[in-house]
């Protein structure tokens, strides 16, 4: 069984030569022509000193020298003086084992002057017994890759085109046995394709006995029709000589499609009638091999283009690297270098003797470094510090050279890639680092002094923070107490004022009633301010408890609208409410929810001069959150002020001449109350178009 080891990719320089040989093999029509093309190609492209191709006509027969190059006639005759049945001959053992073998010159069956030995490579189809040997006299004991490639591609051609020996003359019975022994179908037919004589192979394709199966008879009938049409077409051409035609037939046994090359010749029978002798050669495998070879040819061309493109891309990549890079072969010879490396290791265009000395010095330094790399054995990488010289200026260039070994598939060394990195910046950084360490030592001493001073200042600030917290608590307590003290007399004032307005002490004149009304309005405003300050202080002091209860949103909104009805009537705005579907009962602090909604609605009425105000209540089952949104078409709030209005005592216009009154605590209280409920207050507003304040709070608070 012939087999070959996988071949390494061919270099770009030998691709065209391989393609030329492959095309020549495809055009060969005989085994000798194929062998001649091979032995003429090997000395030119595989460094072979001599080459020969021997084959056998049949098992046990003597070998035949099909072609030779670099051998005399006596040497060619010696190559044919043995047979594969001779087990003592060393070349017969190669045919038996079907494995390439190298014979040193002292043991070579046929030595050649100047050759180190003889390579004997079996030839034949893959998986079949060899039909011959390719003999190559070479100057190296390693099988050249080109020889292995030639053997792998030329073997199938020789196996297919090898002759099978001359026909012997004899009687008709011997002639019948001879044509039956021919593996190709042979037929003698009339001009319409009706068979008169056929060998066994032709009968297997074109004839079926009475006991044949239905499928075989159909296949034979189809083959007869196709064959008869082909013979008739060849006969109708009217031209003497041999004609070729491809005929597609069917294997009656396997049912597979077969392709035959039909060679037809017009002859005359003894009675003078014209007939056709047709030989069908099975070219199914040849067609497949041709197709495979064409595909291999296309792949080879594609590989060649990819190799060229990869080489160009590699050149561009190397030239784009700022650091010098050198690629060396296993012996240390430079194969490729990028442009930065050329500036160090190549003579400048206008360089003199000084530049030549510097370039030689750089080469000597690099060669010494590569010698150390090759002496490292199995270490794949080697680093070293080199001192190179700029050939143009003569400046010293300290570099770090990093050499990496490139290994092949078998672990053999195929090249060395060396990268040079400039150490000048690194050395400068090291010097600066030493200076930095000195400065750092000085700074550390100063930092220790500053740290001690900072600790002293932090202690003072901590004491001041404690004092500020105490002062803030005292302030909150003071405001709570003062708010209570203010509310008691103020409620009395408002009560007596209300009694006077109702006429308890007698009828009042119009000026008196007008003045008392102003007193009542200002007193209630003052009470509202005091209540807001009291709420803020209670929240800050943590004395604002939650009173949880069950209530429904529609009823709460009705109370809010009823309390705000006098203000709504005076504003002449359209105020509506919208309740979402399936509003569930709520377990929360009803008074605080109502206070937030009242405050948001009061702000909407205050800052809306015309248009509408809408209160929308909805429930979000996915998060168990309720939302009450108060939308208006008022003056709106600029984006820069939307966070500011939620701070204590802050309004959009805080000037003394502002158009709207208020303490600036309403929205701050709303946000703090929403936090206590486990929710939040959000704002969406466009200046000049309106605002939408939304209270988000859970159906049941997480904390009680």
Coordinates of C-alpha atoms in Angstrom, one line a residue, residues 83-588:
X83 CA 12.2 -8.7 -10.8
X84 CA 10.0 -8.1 -7.9
X85 CA 10.0 -11.9 -7.3
X86 CA 13.7 -11.8 -6.5
X87 CA 13.5 -11.4 -2.6
X88 CA 17.3 -11.0 -2.4
X89 CA 17.4 -7.7 -4.4
X90 CA 17.2 -4.7 -2.1
X91 CA 14.9 -2.8 -4.5
X92 CA 12.4 -5.7 -4.4
X93 CA 12.1 -5.2 -0.7
X94 CA 11.1 -1.6 -1.3
X95 CA 8.3 -2.7 -3.6
X96 CA 7.1 -5.3 -1.1
X97 CA 7.1 -2.8 1.9
X98 CA 5.8 0.1 -0.2
X99 CA 7.8 2.5 1.9
X100 CA 10.5 5.0 0.7
X101 CA 14.0 3.9 1.6
X102 CA 17.5 5.5 1.5
X103 CA 20.6 3.5 0.5
X104 CA 23.9 5.0 1.4
X105 CA 26.5 5.1 -1.4
X106 CA 28.4 2.1 0.0
X107 CA 25.2 0.0 0.0
X108 CA 23.4 1.5 -3.0
X109 CA 22.4 -1.1 -5.7
X110 CA 23.7 1.2 -8.4
X111 CA 26.1 4.0 -7.1
X112 CA 26.5 7.3 -8.9
X113 CA 29.6 9.5 -8.8
X114 CA 29.2 12.5 -6.4
X115 CA 26.0 11.1 -4.7
X116 CA 25.7 10.4 -1.0
X117 CA 23.2 7.7 -1.7
X118 CA 20.1 6.5 -3.5
X119 CA 16.5 7.2 -2.6
X120 CA 14.0 4.4 -3.8
X121 CA 10.4 5.7 -3.6
X122 CA 7.4 3.4 -4.5
X123 CA 5.1 4.6 -7.2
X124 CA 1.4 3.7 -7.5
X125 CA -2.1 4.6 -6.4
X126 CA -2.8 5.4 -2.7
X127 CA -4.0 2.2 -1.0
X128 CA -2.8 -0.1 -3.9
X129 CA 0.4 -2.1 -4.5
X130 CA 3.2 -0.2 -6.2
X131 CA 3.7 -0.6 -9.9
X132 CA 7.2 0.8 -10.0
X133 CA 10.0 2.8 -8.3
X134 CA 11.3 6.3 -8.6
X135 CA 15.1 6.2 -8.1
X136 CA 16.8 9.5 -7.1
X137 CA 20.6 9.9 -6.5
X138 CA 21.0 12.9 -4.1
X139 CA 23.7 14.6 -2.2
X140 CA 21.8 14.6 1.2
X141 CA 20.4 11.7 3.3
X142 CA 17.1 13.6 3.8
X143 CA 14.3 13.0 1.3
X144 CA 13.8 16.3 -0.5
X145 CA 10.2 17.6 -0.3
X146 CA 10.1 17.9 -4.1
X147 CA 10.8 14.2 -4.6
X148 CA 8.0 13.2 -2.2
X149 CA 5.6 15.6 -3.9
X150 CA 6.5 14.2 -7.4
X151 CA 6.1 10.6 -6.2
X152 CA 2.7 11.3 -4.6
X153 CA 1.4 12.9 -7.8
X154 CA 3.1 10.9 -10.6
X155 CA 2.4 7.5 -9.0
X156 CA -1.3 7.4 -9.9
X157 CA -0.5 8.5 -13.5
X158 CA 2.0 5.7 -14.0
X159 CA -0.3 3.1 -12.4
X160 CA -3.1 4.1 -14.7
X161 CA -1.0 4.3 -17.9
X162 CA 1.4 1.4 -17.3
X163 CA 1.4 -1.1 -20.2
X164 CA 0.2 -4.6 -19.7
X165 CA 2.5 -6.4 -22.2
X166 CA 2.3 -7.2 -25.8
X167 CA -0.4 -9.5 -27.2
X168 CA 0.8 -12.9 -28.4
X169 CA -0.4 -14.3 -31.7
X170 CA -2.4 -17.4 -31.7
X171 CA -5.7 -19.0 -32.7
X172 CA -9.2 -17.6 -32.3
X173 CA -9.6 -19.3 -28.9
X174 CA -6.4 -17.7 -27.7
X175 CA -7.6 -14.4 -29.2
X176 CA -10.8 -14.8 -27.3
X177 CA -9.0 -15.5 -24.0
X178 CA -6.8 -12.5 -24.7
X179 CA -9.6 -10.0 -25.3
X180 CA -11.5 -11.4 -22.3
X181 CA -8.4 -10.7 -20.3
X182 CA -8.5 -7.1 -21.3
X183 CA -10.0 -5.0 -18.5
X184 CA -11.6 -2.5 -20.9
X185 CA -14.7 -3.5 -22.8
X186 CA -13.9 -4.3 -26.5
X187 CA -16.6 -4.7 -29.1
X188 CA -17.0 -5.4 -32.8
X189 CA -20.3 -3.9 -34.1
X190 CA -22.0 -2.9 -37.3
X191 CA -22.4 0.7 -38.2
X192 CA -25.6 0.9 -36.1
X193 CA -24.0 -0.3 -32.9
X194 CA -25.3 -3.9 -32.9
X195 CA -22.7 -6.2 -31.3
X196 CA -21.0 -9.0 -33.3
X197 CA -18.2 -9.7 -31.0
X198 CA -17.6 -8.6 -27.4
X199 CA -15.2 -9.5 -24.6
X200 CA -16.3 -10.5 -21.1
X201 CA -16.2 -6.9 -19.8
X202 CA -18.3 -5.6 -22.6
X203 CA -20.9 -8.4 -22.1
X204 CA -21.1 -7.4 -18.4
X205 CA -22.0 -3.9 -19.4
X206 CA -24.2 -4.4 -22.5
X207 CA -25.7 -7.9 -22.3
X208 CA -28.1 -9.6 -19.9
X209 CA -29.1 -13.2 -19.8
X210 CA -32.7 -14.4 -19.5
X211 CA -32.3 -15.1 -15.8
X212 CA -31.0 -11.6 -15.1
X213 CA -33.0 -9.3 -12.7
X214 CA -35.3 -6.7 -13.9
X215 CA -33.0 -3.9 -12.7
X216 CA -30.0 -5.4 -14.5
X217 CA -32.0 -5.7 -17.7
X218 CA -33.1 -2.1 -17.5
X219 CA -29.5 -0.9 -16.9
X220 CA -28.2 -3.0 -19.8
X221 CA -31.0 -1.8 -22.1
X222 CA -30.1 1.8 -21.2
X223 CA -26.4 1.1 -21.9
X224 CA -27.2 -0.5 -25.3
X225 CA -29.2 2.6 -26.4
X226 CA -26.5 5.0 -25.3
X227 CA -23.7 2.9 -26.9
X228 CA -25.5 2.3 -30.1
X229 CA -26.2 6.0 -30.5
X230 CA -22.5 6.8 -29.9
X231 CA -21.4 4.2 -32.5
X232 CA -23.9 5.4 -35.0
X233 CA -22.7 9.0 -34.5
X234 CA -19.1 8.0 -34.9
X235 CA -19.9 6.0 -38.1
X236 CA -22.0 8.8 -39.6
X237 CA -19.0 11.2 -39.4
X238 CA -17.6 9.5 -42.5
X239 CA -14.0 10.4 -41.6
X240 CA -11.4 7.6 -41.6
X241 CA -9.1 6.9 -38.7
X242 CA -9.7 6.8 -34.9
X243 CA -12.5 8.8 -33.2
X244 CA -12.8 9.5 -29.5
X245 CA -16.0 10.1 -27.6
X246 CA -17.1 10.1 -24.0
X247 CA -20.0 7.7 -23.2
X248 CA -21.9 7.8 -19.9
X249 CA -23.0 4.3 -18.9
X250 CA -24.4 2.6 -15.8
X251 CA -22.9 -0.3 -13.8
X252 CA -25.6 -3.0 -14.0
X253 CA -24.5 -4.5 -10.7
X254 CA -23.9 -1.5 -8.5
X255 CA -26.1 1.0 -10.3
X256 CA -23.3 3.6 -10.2
X257 CA -22.8 6.1 -13.0
X258 CA -19.7 5.4 -15.1
X259 CA -17.9 7.4 -17.7
X260 CA -16.1 5.7 -20.5
X261 CA -13.9 7.0 -23.3
X262 CA -14.9 5.2 -26.5
X263 CA -12.2 4.8 -29.1
X264 CA -13.8 3.7 -32.4
X265 CA -12.1 2.6 -35.6
X266 CA -13.8 1.7 -38.9
X267 CA -12.7 -1.8 -40.2
X268 CA -13.8 -4.2 -43.0
X269 CA -14.9 -7.7 -42.4
X270 CA -13.7 -10.6 -44.6
X271 CA -17.0 -10.3 -46.6
X272 CA -16.3 -6.7 -47.3
X273 CA -18.9 -5.2 -44.9
X274 CA -18.0 -2.2 -42.8
X275 CA -17.8 -2.6 -39.0
X276 CA -16.7 -0.6 -36.0
X277 CA -14.2 -1.8 -33.4
X278 CA -14.8 0.1 -30.2
X279 CA -12.7 0.1 -27.0
X280 CA -14.3 1.6 -23.9
X281 CA -11.8 2.9 -21.4
X282 CA -13.2 3.6 -17.9
X283 CA -12.2 7.2 -17.2
X284 CA -14.5 7.6 -14.2
X285 CA -11.5 7.7 -11.8
X286 CA -9.5 9.8 -14.3
X287 CA -12.3 12.3 -14.5
X288 CA -12.5 12.5 -10.7
X289 CA -8.7 12.7 -10.5
X290 CA -8.7 15.4 -13.2
X291 CA -11.3 17.3 -11.3
X292 CA -9.4 16.8 -8.0
X293 CA -6.2 17.8 -9.7
X294 CA -7.9 20.9 -11.1
X295 CA -9.2 21.7 -7.7
X296 CA -5.7 21.2 -6.3
X297 CA -4.4 23.4 -9.0
X298 CA -6.9 26.1 -8.0
X299 CA -6.1 25.7 -4.4
X300 CA -2.4 25.9 -5.2
X301 CA -3.0 29.1 -7.1
X302 CA -5.1 30.5 -4.2
X303 CA -2.4 29.4 -1.8
X304 CA 0.2 31.2 -3.9
X305 CA -1.9 34.4 -3.9
X306 CA -2.4 34.1 -0.2
X307 CA 1.3 33.6 0.4
X308 CA 2.1 36.7 -1.7
X309 CA -0.6 38.7 0.0
X310 CA 0.7 37.4 3.4
X311 CA 4.2 38.4 2.5
X312 CA 3.2 41.9 1.5
X313 CA 1.1 42.2 4.6
X314 CA 4.0 41.0 6.8
X315 CA 6.3 43.6 5.1
X316 CA 3.7 46.3 5.9
X317 CA 3.3 45.2 9.4
X318 CA 7.0 45.0 10.1
X319 CA 7.6 48.5 8.5
X320 CA 4.8 49.9 10.7
X321 CA 6.5 48.8 13.9
X322 CA 8.6 51.6 15.3
X323 CA 11.1 49.2 17.0
X324 CA 13.8 47.5 14.8
X325 CA 12.9 43.8 14.0
X326 CA 15.3 41.3 12.3
X327 CA 14.4 37.8 11.1
X328 CA 17.3 35.4 10.9
X329 CA 17.6 31.8 9.6
X330 CA 18.8 29.0 11.9
X331 CA 22.4 29.7 11.0
X332 CA 22.1 33.4 12.0
X333 CA 22.0 34.9 8.5
X334 CA 19.7 37.8 8.2
X335 CA 16.6 37.0 6.1
X336 CA 14.4 40.1 6.6
X337 CA 14.5 43.4 8.5
X338 CA 12.2 46.3 8.8
X339 CA 13.0 50.0 8.0
X340 CA 14.1 50.9 11.6
X341 CA 16.5 48.0 11.6
X342 CA 17.9 48.9 8.2
X343 CA 18.9 52.3 9.7
X344 CA 21.1 50.5 12.2
X345 CA 22.5 47.6 10.2
X346 CA 22.7 49.1 6.7
X347 CA 25.2 51.7 5.4
X348 CA 23.6 55.1 4.9
X349 CA 23.5 56.4 1.3
X350 CA 26.1 59.1 2.0
X351 CA 28.0 57.2 4.7
X352 CA 31.8 57.3 4.9
X353 CA 34.3 55.1 6.6
X354 CA 33.1 56.1 10.0
X355 CA 29.6 55.0 9.1
X356 CA 31.0 51.7 7.8
X357 CA 32.8 51.0 11.0
X358 CA 29.7 51.7 13.0
X359 CA 27.6 49.4 10.9
X360 CA 30.2 46.6 11.2
X361 CA 30.3 47.2 14.9
X362 CA 26.6 46.8 15.1
X363 CA 26.7 43.6 13.1
X364 CA 29.4 42.1 15.3
X365 CA 27.4 42.9 18.4
X366 CA 24.3 41.4 16.9
X367 CA 26.1 38.2 15.7
X368 CA 27.6 37.7 19.2
X369 CA 24.1 38.1 20.7
X370 CA 22.7 35.5 18.2
X371 CA 25.5 33.1 19.1
X372 CA 24.3 33.2 22.8
X373 CA 20.7 32.6 21.6
X374 CA 21.8 29.5 19.7
X375 CA 23.8 28.2 22.7
X376 CA 20.8 28.4 25.0
X377 CA 19.5 24.9 23.9
X378 CA 15.8 24.5 24.6
X379 CA 15.1 28.0 25.9
X380 CA 12.6 29.6 23.4
X381 CA 13.5 33.2 24.3
X382 CA 16.6 35.1 25.2
X383 CA 17.1 38.7 26.4
X384 CA 20.2 40.8 26.4
X385 CA 21.3 44.4 26.8
X386 CA 23.3 45.6 23.8
X387 CA 25.0 48.9 23.1
X388 CA 24.6 49.9 19.4
X389 CA 25.7 53.0 17.5
X390 CA 23.8 55.3 15.2
X391 CA 25.7 54.9 11.9
X392 CA 24.8 58.5 10.9
X393 CA 25.5 60.5 14.1
X394 CA 27.6 58.1 16.1
X395 CA 25.4 58.4 19.2
X396 CA 25.3 55.4 21.5
X397 CA 22.0 53.6 21.5
X398 CA 21.4 51.3 24.5
X399 CA 18.8 48.7 23.5
X400 CA 17.3 45.5 24.9
X401 CA 17.3 42.7 22.4
X402 CA 14.5 40.1 22.8
X403 CA 15.1 37.0 20.5
X404 CA 12.4 34.4 20.0
X405 CA 13.0 31.1 18.3
X406 CA 10.5 30.0 15.6
X407 CA 9.9 26.3 15.6
X408 CA 8.5 24.1 12.9
X409 CA 5.8 21.4 13.3
X410 CA 8.4 18.9 14.3
X411 CA 10.0 21.2 16.8
X412 CA 13.0 22.0 14.6
X413 CA 14.4 25.5 14.6
X414 CA 13.3 27.4 11.4
X415 CA 14.2 31.0 12.3
X416 CA 14.9 33.6 15.0
X417 CA 13.0 36.8 15.4
X418 CA 14.8 39.6 17.2
X419 CA 13.1 42.7 18.5
X420 CA 15.2 45.7 19.7
X421 CA 13.6 48.1 22.3
X422 CA 15.2 51.4 23.1
X423 CA 16.5 51.5 26.7
X424 CA 17.4 55.2 26.6
X425 CA 14.0 56.2 27.9
X426 CA 14.0 53.5 30.5
X427 CA 17.4 54.5 31.8
X428 CA 16.2 58.1 32.0
X429 CA 13.2 57.0 33.9
X430 CA 15.4 55.1 36.3
X431 CA 17.5 58.2 36.9
X432 CA 14.4 60.2 37.5
X433 CA 13.1 57.6 39.8
X434 CA 16.2 57.8 42.0
X435 CA 15.7 61.6 42.1
X436 CA 12.0 61.1 42.8
X437 CA 12.9 58.8 45.8
X438 CA 15.1 61.5 47.2
X439 CA 12.3 64.1 46.9
X440 CA 9.8 61.6 48.2
X441 CA 11.9 61.2 51.4
X442 CA 11.9 64.9 51.9
X443 CA 8.1 65.1 51.2
X444 CA 7.5 62.2 53.6
X445 CA 9.0 64.2 56.5
X446 CA 6.9 67.2 55.6
X447 CA 3.8 65.1 55.3
X448 CA 4.3 63.7 58.7
X449 CA 4.5 67.3 60.1
X450 CA 1.4 68.3 58.1
X451 CA -0.4 65.1 59.2
X452 CA 0.1 66.0 62.8
X453 CA -1.2 69.5 62.2
X454 CA -4.2 68.1 60.2
X455 CA -5.0 65.7 63.1
X456 CA -5.1 68.7 65.5
X457 CA -7.4 70.6 63.1
X458 CA -9.6 67.5 62.7
X459 CA -10.0 67.3 66.4
X460 CA -11.0 71.0 66.5
X461 CA -13.5 70.4 63.7
X462 CA -15.0 67.4 65.4
X463 CA -15.6 69.4 68.6
X464 CA -17.1 72.2 66.5
X465 CA -19.3 69.6 64.7
X466 CA -20.6 68.4 68.1
X467 CA -21.3 71.9 69.2
X468 CA -23.1 72.6 65.9
X469 CA -25.2 69.5 66.3
X470 CA -26.1 70.6 69.9
X471 CA -26.9 74.1 68.6
X472 CA -29.1 72.6 65.8
X473 CA -31.0 70.4 68.3
X474 CA -31.4 73.4 70.5
X475 CA -32.6 75.5 67.5
X476 CA -35.2 72.8 66.6
X477 CA -36.3 72.6 70.2
X478 CA -36.5 76.3 70.4
X479 CA -38.5 76.6 67.2
X480 CA -40.9 73.9 68.3
X481 CA -41.4 75.7 71.7
X482 CA -41.8 79.1 70.1
X483 CA -44.1 77.8 67.4
X484 CA -46.4 76.4 70.2
X485 CA -46.1 79.7 72.1
X486 CA -47.0 81.6 69.0
X487 CA -50.0 79.4 68.1
X488 CA -51.8 79.8 71.4
X489 CA -52.2 83.7 71.4
X490 CA -52.6 83.7 67.6
X491 CA -55.5 81.2 67.8
X492 CA -57.1 83.5 70.4
X493 CA -56.6 86.5 68.1
X494 CA -58.2 84.7 65.2
X495 CA -61.1 83.5 67.4
X496 CA -61.9 87.0 68.7
X497 CA -61.5 88.4 65.2
X498 CA -64.0 85.9 63.9
X499 CA -66.5 86.7 66.6
X500 CA -66.3 90.4 65.8
X501 CA -66.8 89.7 62.1
X502 CA -69.9 87.7 63.0
X503 CA -71.4 90.7 64.9
X504 CA -71.3 89.2 68.4
X505 CA -70.4 92.6 69.9
X506 CA -72.6 94.5 67.6
X507 CA -72.8 95.7 64.0
X508 CA -69.6 96.9 62.4
X509 CA -69.0 99.6 60.0
X510 CA -67.6 98.8 56.5
X511 CA -64.1 100.2 57.3
X512 CA -64.1 98.2 60.6
X513 CA -65.2 95.0 58.9
X514 CA -62.5 95.5 56.1
X515 CA -59.8 96.0 58.7
X516 CA -60.9 93.0 60.7
X517 CA -60.9 90.9 57.6
X518 CA -57.3 91.9 56.8
X519 CA -56.4 91.0 60.4
X520 CA -58.0 87.6 60.0
X521 CA -56.3 86.9 56.6
X522 CA -52.9 87.9 57.9
X523 CA -53.3 86.0 61.1
X524 CA -54.3 82.8 59.2
X525 CA -51.2 83.3 57.0
X526 CA -49.1 83.7 60.1
X527 CA -50.6 80.5 61.5
X528 CA -49.9 78.6 58.3
X529 CA -46.2 79.7 58.5
X530 CA -46.0 78.7 62.1
X531 CA -47.5 75.3 61.3
X532 CA -45.1 74.7 58.6
X533 CA -42.1 75.6 60.8
X534 CA -43.5 73.4 63.5
X535 CA -43.8 70.5 61.0
X536 CA -40.3 70.9 59.8
X537 CA -38.9 71.0 63.4
X538 CA -41.0 68.0 64.4
X539 CA -39.7 66.0 61.4
X540 CA -36.1 67.0 62.1
X541 CA -36.4 66.2 65.8
X542 CA -38.0 62.8 64.9
X543 CA -41.2 63.6 66.7
X544 CA -43.5 63.2 63.7
X545 CA -45.1 59.7 64.2
X546 CA -47.0 57.7 61.6
X547 CA -50.6 56.9 62.2
X548 CA -51.5 54.0 59.9
X549 CA -55.1 53.3 59.0
X550 CA -57.1 51.8 56.1
X551 CA -58.7 54.3 53.7
X552 CA -59.7 54.7 50.1
X553 CA -58.2 57.2 47.6
X554 CA -61.6 58.4 46.1
X555 CA -62.9 59.5 49.5
X556 CA -59.6 61.3 50.3
X557 CA -59.7 63.2 47.0
X558 CA -63.3 64.3 47.7
X559 CA -62.2 65.8 51.0
X560 CA -59.3 67.6 49.4
X561 CA -61.5 69.1 46.7
X562 CA -64.1 70.1 49.3
X563 CA -61.5 71.9 51.4
X564 CA -60.0 73.7 48.4
X565 CA -63.4 74.6 46.9
X566 CA -63.4 78.3 48.0
X567 CA -59.9 78.8 46.5
X568 CA -60.9 76.9 43.3
X569 CA -64.0 79.2 43.0
X570 CA -61.8 82.3 43.3
X571 CA -59.2 81.1 40.8
X572 CA -61.8 80.5 38.0
X573 CA -59.7 77.5 36.8
X574 CA -61.1 74.1 35.5
X575 CA -60.1 71.6 38.2
X576 CA -60.9 67.9 37.5
X577 CA -60.0 64.6 39.0
X578 CA -59.4 61.3 37.3
X579 CA -59.4 58.0 39.1
X580 CA -57.7 54.9 37.6
X581 CA -59.4 51.6 37.3
X582 CA -59.4 49.2 40.4
X583 CA -57.9 51.5 43.0
X584 CA -57.4 49.3 46.0
X585 CA -57.8 50.3 49.7
X586 CA -54.6 51.8 51.2
X587 CA -53.0 51.1 54.6
X588 CA -51.0 54.2 55.3

